[in-house]
GROMACS .gro file of C-alpha atoms in nm:
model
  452
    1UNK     CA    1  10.547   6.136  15.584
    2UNK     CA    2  10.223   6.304  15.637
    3UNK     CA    3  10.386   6.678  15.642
    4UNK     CA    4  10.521   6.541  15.340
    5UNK     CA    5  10.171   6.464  15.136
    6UNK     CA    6  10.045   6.752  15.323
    7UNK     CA    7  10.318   6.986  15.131
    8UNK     CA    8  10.311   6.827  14.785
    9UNK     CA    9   9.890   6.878  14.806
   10UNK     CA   10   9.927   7.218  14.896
   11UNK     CA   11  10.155   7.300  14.583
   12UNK     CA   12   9.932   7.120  14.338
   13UNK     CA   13   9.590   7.307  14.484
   14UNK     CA   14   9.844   7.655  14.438
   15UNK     CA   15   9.967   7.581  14.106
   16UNK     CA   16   9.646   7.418  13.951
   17UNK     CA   17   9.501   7.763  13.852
   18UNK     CA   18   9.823   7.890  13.630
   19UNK     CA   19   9.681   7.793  13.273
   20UNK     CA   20   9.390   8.006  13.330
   21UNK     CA   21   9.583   8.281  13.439
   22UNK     CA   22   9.848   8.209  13.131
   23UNK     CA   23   9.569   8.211  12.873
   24UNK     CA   24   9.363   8.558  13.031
   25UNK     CA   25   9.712   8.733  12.970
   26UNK     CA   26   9.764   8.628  12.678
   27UNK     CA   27   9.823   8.889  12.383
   28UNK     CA   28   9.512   9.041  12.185
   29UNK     CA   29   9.467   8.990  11.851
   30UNK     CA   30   9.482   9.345  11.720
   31UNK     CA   31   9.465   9.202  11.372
   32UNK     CA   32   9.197   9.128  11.070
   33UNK     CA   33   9.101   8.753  11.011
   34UNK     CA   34   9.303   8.658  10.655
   35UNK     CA   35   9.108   8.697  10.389
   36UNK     CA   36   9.060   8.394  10.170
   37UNK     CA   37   9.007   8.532   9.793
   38UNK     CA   38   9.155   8.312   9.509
   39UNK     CA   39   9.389   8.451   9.256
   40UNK     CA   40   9.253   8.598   8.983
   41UNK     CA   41   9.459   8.296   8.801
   42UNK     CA   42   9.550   7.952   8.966
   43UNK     CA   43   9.886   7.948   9.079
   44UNK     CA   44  10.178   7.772   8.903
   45UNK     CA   45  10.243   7.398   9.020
   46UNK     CA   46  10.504   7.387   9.317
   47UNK     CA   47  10.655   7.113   9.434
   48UNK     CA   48  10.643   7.121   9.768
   49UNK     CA   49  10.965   6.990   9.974
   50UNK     CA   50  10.896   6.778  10.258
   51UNK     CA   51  11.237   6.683  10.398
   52UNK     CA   52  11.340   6.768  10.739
   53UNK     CA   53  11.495   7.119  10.724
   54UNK     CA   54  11.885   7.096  10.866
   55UNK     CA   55  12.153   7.297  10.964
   56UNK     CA   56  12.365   7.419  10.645
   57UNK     CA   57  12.746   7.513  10.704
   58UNK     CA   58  12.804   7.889  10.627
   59UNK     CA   59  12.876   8.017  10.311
   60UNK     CA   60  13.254   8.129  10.215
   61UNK     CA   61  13.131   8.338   9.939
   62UNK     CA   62  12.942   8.611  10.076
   63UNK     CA   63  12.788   8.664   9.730
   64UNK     CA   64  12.579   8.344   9.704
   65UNK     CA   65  12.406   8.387  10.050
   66UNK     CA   66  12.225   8.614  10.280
   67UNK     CA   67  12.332   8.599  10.591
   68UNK     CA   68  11.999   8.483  10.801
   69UNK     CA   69  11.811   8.764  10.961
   70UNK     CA   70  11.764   8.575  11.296
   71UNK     CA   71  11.821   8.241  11.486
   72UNK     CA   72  11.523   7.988  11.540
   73UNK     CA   73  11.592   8.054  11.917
   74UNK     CA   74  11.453   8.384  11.905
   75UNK     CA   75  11.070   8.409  11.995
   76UNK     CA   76  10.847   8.545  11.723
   77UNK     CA   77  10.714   8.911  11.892
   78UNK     CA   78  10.410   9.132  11.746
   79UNK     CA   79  10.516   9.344  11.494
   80UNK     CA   80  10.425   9.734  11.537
   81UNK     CA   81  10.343   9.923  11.264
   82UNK     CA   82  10.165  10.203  11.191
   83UNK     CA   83  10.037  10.260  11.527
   84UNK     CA   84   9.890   9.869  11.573
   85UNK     CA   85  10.082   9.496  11.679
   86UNK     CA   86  10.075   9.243  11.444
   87UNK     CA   87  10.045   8.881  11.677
   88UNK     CA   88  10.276   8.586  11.451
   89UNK     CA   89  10.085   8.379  11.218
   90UNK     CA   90   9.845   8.645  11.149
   91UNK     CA   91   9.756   8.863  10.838
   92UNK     CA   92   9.639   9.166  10.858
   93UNK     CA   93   9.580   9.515  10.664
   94UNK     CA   94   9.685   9.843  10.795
   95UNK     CA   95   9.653  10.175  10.667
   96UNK     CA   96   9.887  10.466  10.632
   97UNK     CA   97   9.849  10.800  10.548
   98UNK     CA   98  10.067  11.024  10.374
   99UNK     CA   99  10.127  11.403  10.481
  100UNK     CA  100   9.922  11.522  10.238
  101UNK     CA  101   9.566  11.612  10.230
  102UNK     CA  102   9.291  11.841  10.093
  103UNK     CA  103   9.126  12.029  10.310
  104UNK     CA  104   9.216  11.868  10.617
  105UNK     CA  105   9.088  11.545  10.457
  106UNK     CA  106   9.362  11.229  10.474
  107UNK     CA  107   9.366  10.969  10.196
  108UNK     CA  108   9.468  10.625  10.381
  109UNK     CA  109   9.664  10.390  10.214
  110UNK     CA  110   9.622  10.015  10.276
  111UNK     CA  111   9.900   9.844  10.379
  112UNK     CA  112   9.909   9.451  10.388
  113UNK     CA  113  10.103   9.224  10.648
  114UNK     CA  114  10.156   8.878  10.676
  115UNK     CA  115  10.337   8.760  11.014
  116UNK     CA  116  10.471   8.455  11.069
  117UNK     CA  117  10.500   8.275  11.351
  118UNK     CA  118  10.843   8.145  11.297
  119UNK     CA  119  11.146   8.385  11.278
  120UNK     CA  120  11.291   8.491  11.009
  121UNK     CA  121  11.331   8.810  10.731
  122UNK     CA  122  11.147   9.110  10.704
  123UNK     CA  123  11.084   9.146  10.332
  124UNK     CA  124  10.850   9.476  10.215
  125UNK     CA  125  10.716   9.523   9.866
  126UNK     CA  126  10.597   9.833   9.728
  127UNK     CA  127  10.375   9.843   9.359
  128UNK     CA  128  10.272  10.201   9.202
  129UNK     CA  129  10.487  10.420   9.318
  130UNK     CA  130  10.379  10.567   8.960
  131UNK     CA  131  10.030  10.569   8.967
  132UNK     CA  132  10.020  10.480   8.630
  133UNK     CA  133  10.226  10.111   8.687
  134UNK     CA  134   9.930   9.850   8.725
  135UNK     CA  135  10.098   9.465   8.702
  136UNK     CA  136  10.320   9.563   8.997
  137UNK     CA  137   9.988   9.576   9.215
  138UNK     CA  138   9.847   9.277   9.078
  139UNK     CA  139  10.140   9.109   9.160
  140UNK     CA  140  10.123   9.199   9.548
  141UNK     CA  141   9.773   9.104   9.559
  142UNK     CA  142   9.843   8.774   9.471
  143UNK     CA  143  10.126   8.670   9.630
  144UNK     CA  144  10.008   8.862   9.973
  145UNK     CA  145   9.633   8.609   9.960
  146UNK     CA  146   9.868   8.324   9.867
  147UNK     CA  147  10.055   8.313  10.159
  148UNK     CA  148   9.975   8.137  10.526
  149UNK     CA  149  10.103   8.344  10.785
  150UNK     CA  150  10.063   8.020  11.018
  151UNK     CA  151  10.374   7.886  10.844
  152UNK     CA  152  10.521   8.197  10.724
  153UNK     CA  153  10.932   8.206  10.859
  154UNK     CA  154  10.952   8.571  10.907
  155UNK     CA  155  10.736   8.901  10.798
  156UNK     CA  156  10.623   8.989  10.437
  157UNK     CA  157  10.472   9.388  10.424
  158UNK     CA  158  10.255   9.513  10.057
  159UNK     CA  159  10.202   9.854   9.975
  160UNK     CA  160   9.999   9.791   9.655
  161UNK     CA  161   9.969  10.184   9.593
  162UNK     CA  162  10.183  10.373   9.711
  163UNK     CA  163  10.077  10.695   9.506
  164UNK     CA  164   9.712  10.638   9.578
  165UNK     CA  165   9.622  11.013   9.424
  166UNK     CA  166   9.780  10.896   9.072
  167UNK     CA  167   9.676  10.551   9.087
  168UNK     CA  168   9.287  10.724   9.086
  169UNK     CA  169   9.361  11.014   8.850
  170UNK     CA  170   9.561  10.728   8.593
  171UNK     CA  171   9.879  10.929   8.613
  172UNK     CA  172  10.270  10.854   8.716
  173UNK     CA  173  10.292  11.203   8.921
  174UNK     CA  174  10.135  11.333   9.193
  175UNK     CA  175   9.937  11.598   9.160
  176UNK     CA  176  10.198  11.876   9.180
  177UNK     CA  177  10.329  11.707   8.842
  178UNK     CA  178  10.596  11.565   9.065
  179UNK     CA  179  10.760  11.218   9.046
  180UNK     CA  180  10.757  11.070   9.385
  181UNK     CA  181  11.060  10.840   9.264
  182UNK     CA  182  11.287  11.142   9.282
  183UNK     CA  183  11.223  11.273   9.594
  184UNK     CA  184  11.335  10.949   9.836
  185UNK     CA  185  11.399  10.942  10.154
  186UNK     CA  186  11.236  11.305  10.166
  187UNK     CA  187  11.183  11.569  10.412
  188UNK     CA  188  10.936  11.628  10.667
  189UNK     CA  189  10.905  12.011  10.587
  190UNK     CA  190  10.995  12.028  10.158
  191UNK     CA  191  10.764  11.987   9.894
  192UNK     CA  192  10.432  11.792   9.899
  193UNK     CA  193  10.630  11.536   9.676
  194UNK     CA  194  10.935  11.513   9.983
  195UNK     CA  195  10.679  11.478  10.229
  196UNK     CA  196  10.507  11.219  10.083
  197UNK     CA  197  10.832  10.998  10.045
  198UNK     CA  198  10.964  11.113  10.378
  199UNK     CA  199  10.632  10.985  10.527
  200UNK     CA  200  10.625  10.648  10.402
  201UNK     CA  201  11.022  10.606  10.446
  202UNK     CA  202  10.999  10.690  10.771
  203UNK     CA  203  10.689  10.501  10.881
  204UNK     CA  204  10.743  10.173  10.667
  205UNK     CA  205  11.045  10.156  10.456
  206UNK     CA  206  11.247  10.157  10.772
  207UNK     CA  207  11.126   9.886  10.907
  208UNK     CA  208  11.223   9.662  10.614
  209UNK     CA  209  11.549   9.431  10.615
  210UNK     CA  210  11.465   9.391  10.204
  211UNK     CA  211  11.325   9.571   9.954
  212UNK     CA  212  11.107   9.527   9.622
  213UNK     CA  213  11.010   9.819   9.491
  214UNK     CA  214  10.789   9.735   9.158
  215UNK     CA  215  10.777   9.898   8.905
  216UNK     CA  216  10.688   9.924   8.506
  217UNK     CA  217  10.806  10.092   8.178
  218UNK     CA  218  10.730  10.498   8.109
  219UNK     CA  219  10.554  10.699   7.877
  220UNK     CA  220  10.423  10.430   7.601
  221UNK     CA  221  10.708  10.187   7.679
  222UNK     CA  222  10.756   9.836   7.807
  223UNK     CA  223  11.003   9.643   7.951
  224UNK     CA  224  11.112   9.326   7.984
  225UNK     CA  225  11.069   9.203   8.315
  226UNK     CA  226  11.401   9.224   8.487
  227UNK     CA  227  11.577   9.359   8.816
  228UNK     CA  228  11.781   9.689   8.844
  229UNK     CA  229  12.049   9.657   9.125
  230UNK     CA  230  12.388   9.779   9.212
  231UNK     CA  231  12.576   9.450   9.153
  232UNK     CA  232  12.846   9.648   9.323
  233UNK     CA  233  12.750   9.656   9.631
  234UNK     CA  234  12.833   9.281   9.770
  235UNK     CA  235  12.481   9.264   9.980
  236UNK     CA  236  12.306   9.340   9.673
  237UNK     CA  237  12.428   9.106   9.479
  238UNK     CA  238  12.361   8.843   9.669
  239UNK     CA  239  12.000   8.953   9.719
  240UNK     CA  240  11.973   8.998   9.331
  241UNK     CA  241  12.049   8.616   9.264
  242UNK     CA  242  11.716   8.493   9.479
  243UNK     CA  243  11.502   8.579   9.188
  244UNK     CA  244  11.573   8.260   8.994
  245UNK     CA  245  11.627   8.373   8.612
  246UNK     CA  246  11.504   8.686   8.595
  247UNK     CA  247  11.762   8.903   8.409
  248UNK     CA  248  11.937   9.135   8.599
  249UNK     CA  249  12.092   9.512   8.458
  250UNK     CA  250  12.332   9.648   8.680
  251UNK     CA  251  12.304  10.023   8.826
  252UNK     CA  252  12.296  10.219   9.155
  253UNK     CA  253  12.019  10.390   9.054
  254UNK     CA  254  11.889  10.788   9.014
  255UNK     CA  255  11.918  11.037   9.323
  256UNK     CA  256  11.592  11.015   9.513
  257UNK     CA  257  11.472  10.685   9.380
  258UNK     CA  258  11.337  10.455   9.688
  259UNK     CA  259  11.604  10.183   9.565
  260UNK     CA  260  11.902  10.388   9.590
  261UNK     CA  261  11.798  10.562   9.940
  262UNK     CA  262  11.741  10.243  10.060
  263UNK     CA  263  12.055  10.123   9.992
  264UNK     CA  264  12.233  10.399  10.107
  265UNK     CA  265  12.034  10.312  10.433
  266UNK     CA  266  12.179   9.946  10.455
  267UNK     CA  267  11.844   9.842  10.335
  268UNK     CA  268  11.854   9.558  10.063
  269UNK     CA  269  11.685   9.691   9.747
  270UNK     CA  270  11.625   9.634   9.382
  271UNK     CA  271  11.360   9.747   9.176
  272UNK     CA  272  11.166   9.483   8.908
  273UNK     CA  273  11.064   9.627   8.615
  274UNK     CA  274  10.820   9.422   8.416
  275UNK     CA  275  10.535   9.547   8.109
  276UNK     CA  276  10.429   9.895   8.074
  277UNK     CA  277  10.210  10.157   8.174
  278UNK     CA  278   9.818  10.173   8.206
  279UNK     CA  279   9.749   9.827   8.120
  280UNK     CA  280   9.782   9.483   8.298
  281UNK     CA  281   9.969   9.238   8.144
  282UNK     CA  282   9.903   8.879   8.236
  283UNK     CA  283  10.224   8.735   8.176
  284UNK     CA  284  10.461   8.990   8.316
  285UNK     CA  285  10.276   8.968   8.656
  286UNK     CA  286  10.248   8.607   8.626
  287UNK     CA  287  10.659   8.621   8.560
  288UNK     CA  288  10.695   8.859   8.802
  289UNK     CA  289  10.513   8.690   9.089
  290UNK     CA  290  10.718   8.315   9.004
  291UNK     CA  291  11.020   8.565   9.086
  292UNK     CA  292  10.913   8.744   9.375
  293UNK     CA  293  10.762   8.364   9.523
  294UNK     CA  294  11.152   8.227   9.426
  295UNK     CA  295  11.261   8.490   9.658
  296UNK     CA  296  11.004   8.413   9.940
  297UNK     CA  297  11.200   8.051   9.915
  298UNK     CA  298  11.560   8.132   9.855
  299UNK     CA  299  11.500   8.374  10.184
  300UNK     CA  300  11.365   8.080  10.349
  301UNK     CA  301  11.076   8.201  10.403
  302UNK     CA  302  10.870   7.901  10.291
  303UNK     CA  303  10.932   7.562  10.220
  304UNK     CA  304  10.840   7.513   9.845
  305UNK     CA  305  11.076   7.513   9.543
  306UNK     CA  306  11.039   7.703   9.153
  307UNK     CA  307  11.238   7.566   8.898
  308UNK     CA  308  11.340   7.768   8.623
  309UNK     CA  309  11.459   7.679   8.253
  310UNK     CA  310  11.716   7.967   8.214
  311UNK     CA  311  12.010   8.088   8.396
  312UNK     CA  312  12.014   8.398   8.528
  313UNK     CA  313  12.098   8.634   8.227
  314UNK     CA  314  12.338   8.985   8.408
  315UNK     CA  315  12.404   9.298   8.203
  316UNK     CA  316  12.653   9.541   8.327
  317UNK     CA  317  12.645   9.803   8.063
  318UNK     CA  318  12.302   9.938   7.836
  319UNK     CA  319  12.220  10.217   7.646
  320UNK     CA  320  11.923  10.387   7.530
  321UNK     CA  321  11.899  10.413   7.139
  322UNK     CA  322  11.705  10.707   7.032
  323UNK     CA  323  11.593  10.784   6.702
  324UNK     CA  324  11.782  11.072   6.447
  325UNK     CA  325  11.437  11.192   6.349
  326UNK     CA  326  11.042  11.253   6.368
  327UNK     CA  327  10.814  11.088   6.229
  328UNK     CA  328  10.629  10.711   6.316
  329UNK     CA  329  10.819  10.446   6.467
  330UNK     CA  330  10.736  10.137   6.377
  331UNK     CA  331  10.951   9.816   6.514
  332UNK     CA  332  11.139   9.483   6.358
  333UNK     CA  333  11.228   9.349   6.699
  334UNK     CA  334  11.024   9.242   7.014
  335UNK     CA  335  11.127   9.185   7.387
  336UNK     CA  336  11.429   8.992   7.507
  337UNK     CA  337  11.542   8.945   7.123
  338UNK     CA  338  11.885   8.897   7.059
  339UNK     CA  339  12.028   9.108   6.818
  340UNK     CA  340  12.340   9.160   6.622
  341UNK     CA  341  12.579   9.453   6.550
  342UNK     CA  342  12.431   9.670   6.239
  343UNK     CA  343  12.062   9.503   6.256
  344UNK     CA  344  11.762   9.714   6.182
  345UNK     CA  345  11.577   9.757   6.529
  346UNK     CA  346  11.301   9.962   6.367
  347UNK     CA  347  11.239  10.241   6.105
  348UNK     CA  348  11.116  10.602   6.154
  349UNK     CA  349  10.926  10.767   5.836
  350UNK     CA  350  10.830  11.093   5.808
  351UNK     CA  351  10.440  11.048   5.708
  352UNK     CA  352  10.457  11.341   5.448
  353UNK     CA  353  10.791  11.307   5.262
  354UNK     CA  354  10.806  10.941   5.289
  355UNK     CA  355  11.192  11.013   5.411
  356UNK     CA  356  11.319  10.846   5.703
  357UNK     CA  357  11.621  10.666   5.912
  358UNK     CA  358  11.648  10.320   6.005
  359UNK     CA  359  11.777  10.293   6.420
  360UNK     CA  360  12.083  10.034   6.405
  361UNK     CA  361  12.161   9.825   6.632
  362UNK     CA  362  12.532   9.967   6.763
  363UNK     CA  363  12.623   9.634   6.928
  364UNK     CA  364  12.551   9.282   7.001
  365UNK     CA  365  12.275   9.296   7.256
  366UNK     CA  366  11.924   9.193   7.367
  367UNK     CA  367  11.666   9.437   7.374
  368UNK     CA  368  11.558   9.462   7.737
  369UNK     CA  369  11.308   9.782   7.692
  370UNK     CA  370  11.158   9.954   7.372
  371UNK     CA  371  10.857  10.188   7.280
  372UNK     CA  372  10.520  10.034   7.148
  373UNK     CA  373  10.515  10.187   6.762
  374UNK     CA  374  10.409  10.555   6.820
  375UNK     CA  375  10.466  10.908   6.653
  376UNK     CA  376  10.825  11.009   6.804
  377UNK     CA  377  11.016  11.327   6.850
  378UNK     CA  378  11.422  11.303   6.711
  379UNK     CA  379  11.591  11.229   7.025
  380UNK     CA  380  11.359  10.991   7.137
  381UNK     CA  381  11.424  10.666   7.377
  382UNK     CA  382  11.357  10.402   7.113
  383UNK     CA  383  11.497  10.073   7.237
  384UNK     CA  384  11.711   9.974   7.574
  385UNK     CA  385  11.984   9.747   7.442
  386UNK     CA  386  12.145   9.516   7.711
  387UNK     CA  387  12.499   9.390   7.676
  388UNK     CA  388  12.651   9.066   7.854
  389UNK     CA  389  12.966   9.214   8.001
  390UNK     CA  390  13.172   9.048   8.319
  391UNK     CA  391  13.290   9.280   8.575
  392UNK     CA  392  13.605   9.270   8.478
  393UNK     CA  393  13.499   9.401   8.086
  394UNK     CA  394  13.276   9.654   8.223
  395UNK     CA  395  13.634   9.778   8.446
  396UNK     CA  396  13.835   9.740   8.154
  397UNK     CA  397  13.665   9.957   7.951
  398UNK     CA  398  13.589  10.261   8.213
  399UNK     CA  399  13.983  10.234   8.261
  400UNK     CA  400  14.044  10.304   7.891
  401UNK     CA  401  13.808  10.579   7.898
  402UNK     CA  402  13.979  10.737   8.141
  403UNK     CA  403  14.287  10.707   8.013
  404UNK     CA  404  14.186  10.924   7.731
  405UNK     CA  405  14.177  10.656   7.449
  406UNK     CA  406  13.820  10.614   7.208
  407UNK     CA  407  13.632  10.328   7.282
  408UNK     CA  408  13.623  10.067   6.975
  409UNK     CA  409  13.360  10.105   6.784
  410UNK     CA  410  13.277  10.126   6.399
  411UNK     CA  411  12.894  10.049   6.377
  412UNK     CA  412  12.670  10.322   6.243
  413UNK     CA  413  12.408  10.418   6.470
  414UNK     CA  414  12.182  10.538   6.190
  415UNK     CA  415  12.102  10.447   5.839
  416UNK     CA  416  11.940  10.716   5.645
  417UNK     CA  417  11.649  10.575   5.396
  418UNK     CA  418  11.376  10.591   5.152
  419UNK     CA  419  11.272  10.414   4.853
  420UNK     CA  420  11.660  10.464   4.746
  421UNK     CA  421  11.920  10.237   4.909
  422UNK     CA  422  11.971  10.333   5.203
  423UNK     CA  423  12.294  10.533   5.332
  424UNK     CA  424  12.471  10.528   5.621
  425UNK     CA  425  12.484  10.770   5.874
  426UNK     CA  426  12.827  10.900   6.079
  427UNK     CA  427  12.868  10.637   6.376
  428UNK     CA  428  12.759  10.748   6.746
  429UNK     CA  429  13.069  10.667   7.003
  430UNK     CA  430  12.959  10.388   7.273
  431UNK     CA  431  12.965  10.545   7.607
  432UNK     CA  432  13.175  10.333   7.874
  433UNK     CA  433  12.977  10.213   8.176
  434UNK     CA  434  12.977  10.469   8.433
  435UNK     CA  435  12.791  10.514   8.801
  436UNK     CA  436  12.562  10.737   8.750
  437UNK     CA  437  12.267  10.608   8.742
  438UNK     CA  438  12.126  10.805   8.474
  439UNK     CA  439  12.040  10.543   8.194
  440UNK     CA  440  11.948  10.343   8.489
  441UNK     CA  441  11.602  10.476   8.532
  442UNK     CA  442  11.322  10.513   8.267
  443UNK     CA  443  11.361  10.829   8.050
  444UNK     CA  444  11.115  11.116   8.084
  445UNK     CA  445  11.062  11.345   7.811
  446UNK     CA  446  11.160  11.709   7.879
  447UNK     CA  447  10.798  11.824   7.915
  448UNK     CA  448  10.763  11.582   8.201
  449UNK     CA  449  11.026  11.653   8.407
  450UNK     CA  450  10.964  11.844   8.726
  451UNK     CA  451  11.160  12.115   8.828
  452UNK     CA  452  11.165  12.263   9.182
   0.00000   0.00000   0.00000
């Protein structure tokens, strides 16, 4: 009995020193306290749910769910990036540098994360890819300061501006007059644009499970805030319904655009488009931010819930309308208006002759994009019609226009007119919903375009 009490003493005295040696090996906090800086607006009411989080069957439609990124069972581990570890349930703000510099000279980029300490998706967002494209940053700054990485599920990573040298100089391009959005995912030894994208594709994008690249209207337009995605790709679509009811045009996207690279990298991607250039716009970002916080939720990465008014408005098929002549636009329609077949989207008059045409609406549609009232080239992007199409439509009609026969469709696209009634201009044919991404992407006026 004594060797006994003599044993048990013994393993107490040898095991009494183990939380001190636990805690001195503990991991070190390679990370920036969180800063605590209000939005610039408060945020919208949430109800917060408090019920016990449990188990929910799987999904048979792989459409209306994600499937999760990891299991609760798996420990939460540093995150390294960009050369430091991120310890769970921290925040912190790293800084990247692109391959370019003056002068031997680097520019560093900040880069925000917010780890949690439970498991769970790694979602990235990236604002300014144009320099020029301001609401997407405000948008990242609040919703990266509203978050507490202490009860966080999973990692959320900001790159407010990305094009750092345009976001100074108030421009969309870099300063070789290159669009960075056309170069993605880059090359290490191409043009200063290709290295730029291949840098921060290599050294962030990669990391990412999801992807929100942010984004505004071009060259004195605005959009209505909305998602472009590839609703054909079944991952993508299922991503693109966490936004609540923001509308959502389908499209794969341009060559080189960080959306469509990502993709084609199994990385989840759609870009939001909401306001225009050069100016912040309160209630796109505050639109914008309810969608991306939505998302935060749907992913499960917090526990509070958005409700939205609306269902979630999809357009498979839009057009560009462009204008017949010069002279100054001025509009009849606004934002998200719904408009009928042969209405009168706006007029362009020549300021001299007093002649102009009238831009017809070739379709029943909602205007999802347009240009603020300007002086205008003919040819010009005037207004980005949206038409509510199901799949099956939009493959209905590609058949038919493969098979050879016109589309249907007997609306004039112009009206000629002055102080005489006006006249009506030959119709434009419809074009049929195709792949290529072209109409997908803003349009940039053939002086802006960048030519290697």
């Amino acid at each position: 009995m004594t060797a006994r009490w003599s044993l048990t003493i013994a393993l107490l005295a040898a095991l009494a020193p183990w939380p001190a040696l636990h805690a001195d090996e503990s991991p070190v906090d390679d990370t920036e306290p969180k800063a605590h800086a209000a939005p610039a607006n408060p945020p919208a009411k949430q109800m917060v749910d408090d019920t016990p989080v449990v188990d929910s069957p799987p999904a048979t439609d792989s459409t209306d769910q994600l499937a999760p990124a990891s299991t609760a069972e798996q420990p939460v581990r540093p995150l390294s990036l960009l050369g430091r570890n991120v310890v769970p349930g921290s925040f912190a703000t790293l800084h990247w540098t692109p391959d370019q510099s003056f002068a031997s000279i680097a520019t560093p980029v900040p880069v925000l994360v917010a780890h949690g300490k439970k498991p769970g998706p790694r979602l990235c967002l990236t604002a300014a890819v144009h320099g020029d494209e301001l609401n997407g940053i405000e948008m990242v700054r609040r919703l990266m300061y509203d978050l507490e990485p202490e009860t966080l599920s999973g990692t959320l990573i900001g790159v407010p501006i990305v094009n750092l040298e345009g976001f100074r100089n108030g421009s969309r391009y870099l300063s070789d007059r290159r669009d960075l959005n056309r170069h993605f995912p880059g090359r290490g030894t191409g043009s200063a644009a290709d290295r730029v994208a291949h840098s921060l594709y290599d050294q962030i994008i990669r990391h990412c499970q999801y992807l929100v690249d942010l984004h505004t209207g071009s060259l004195k337009r605005i959009n209505q805030p909305q998602l472009r995605a590839d609703l054909k790709n079944p991952d993508v679509l299922a991503f693109a319904k966490h936004f609540g009811g923001m509308t959502v045009l389908h499209g794969r996207g341009a060559r080189g655009t960080l959306r469509r690279a990502a993709v084609d990298d199994d990385i989840m991607a759609v870009t939001m488009e909401a306001g225009g250039p050069n100016r912040l716009e309160q209630e796109a970002v505050s639109y914008g931010v309810q969608a991306l916080e939505t998302l935060l939720e749907n992913l499960g990465m917090r526990k509070a819930r958005r409700f939205w008014g609306a269902p979630q408005p999809v357009f498979y098929e839009s057009q560009w309308i462009r204008a017949s002549q010069g002279g100054i636009l001025l509009s009849e329609v606004k934002l998200n208006d719904k408009v009928k077949k042969g209405q009168i989207l706006g007029t362009v008059t020549d300021p001299i002759t007093n002649t102009g045409s009238a831009i017809i609406a070739p379709y029943d549609g909602r205007i999802l994009g347009m240009a603020i009232n300007q002086v205008v080239h003919a040819g010009f992007a005037a207004y980005r019609l949206g038409e509510e199409q199901t799949p099956e439509e939009v493959e209905a009609k590609a058949e038919q226009a493969q098979s050879g026969k016109p589309a249907a469709d007997d609306s004039p696209a112009q009206a000629e007119h002055s102080e005489a009634p006006a006249s009506t201009a030959p119709a434009a044919e419809k074009p049929v919903a195709t792949d290529t991404g072209v109409e997908d992407e803003e349009p940039e006026e053939p002086d802006d375009r960048q030519r290697d």
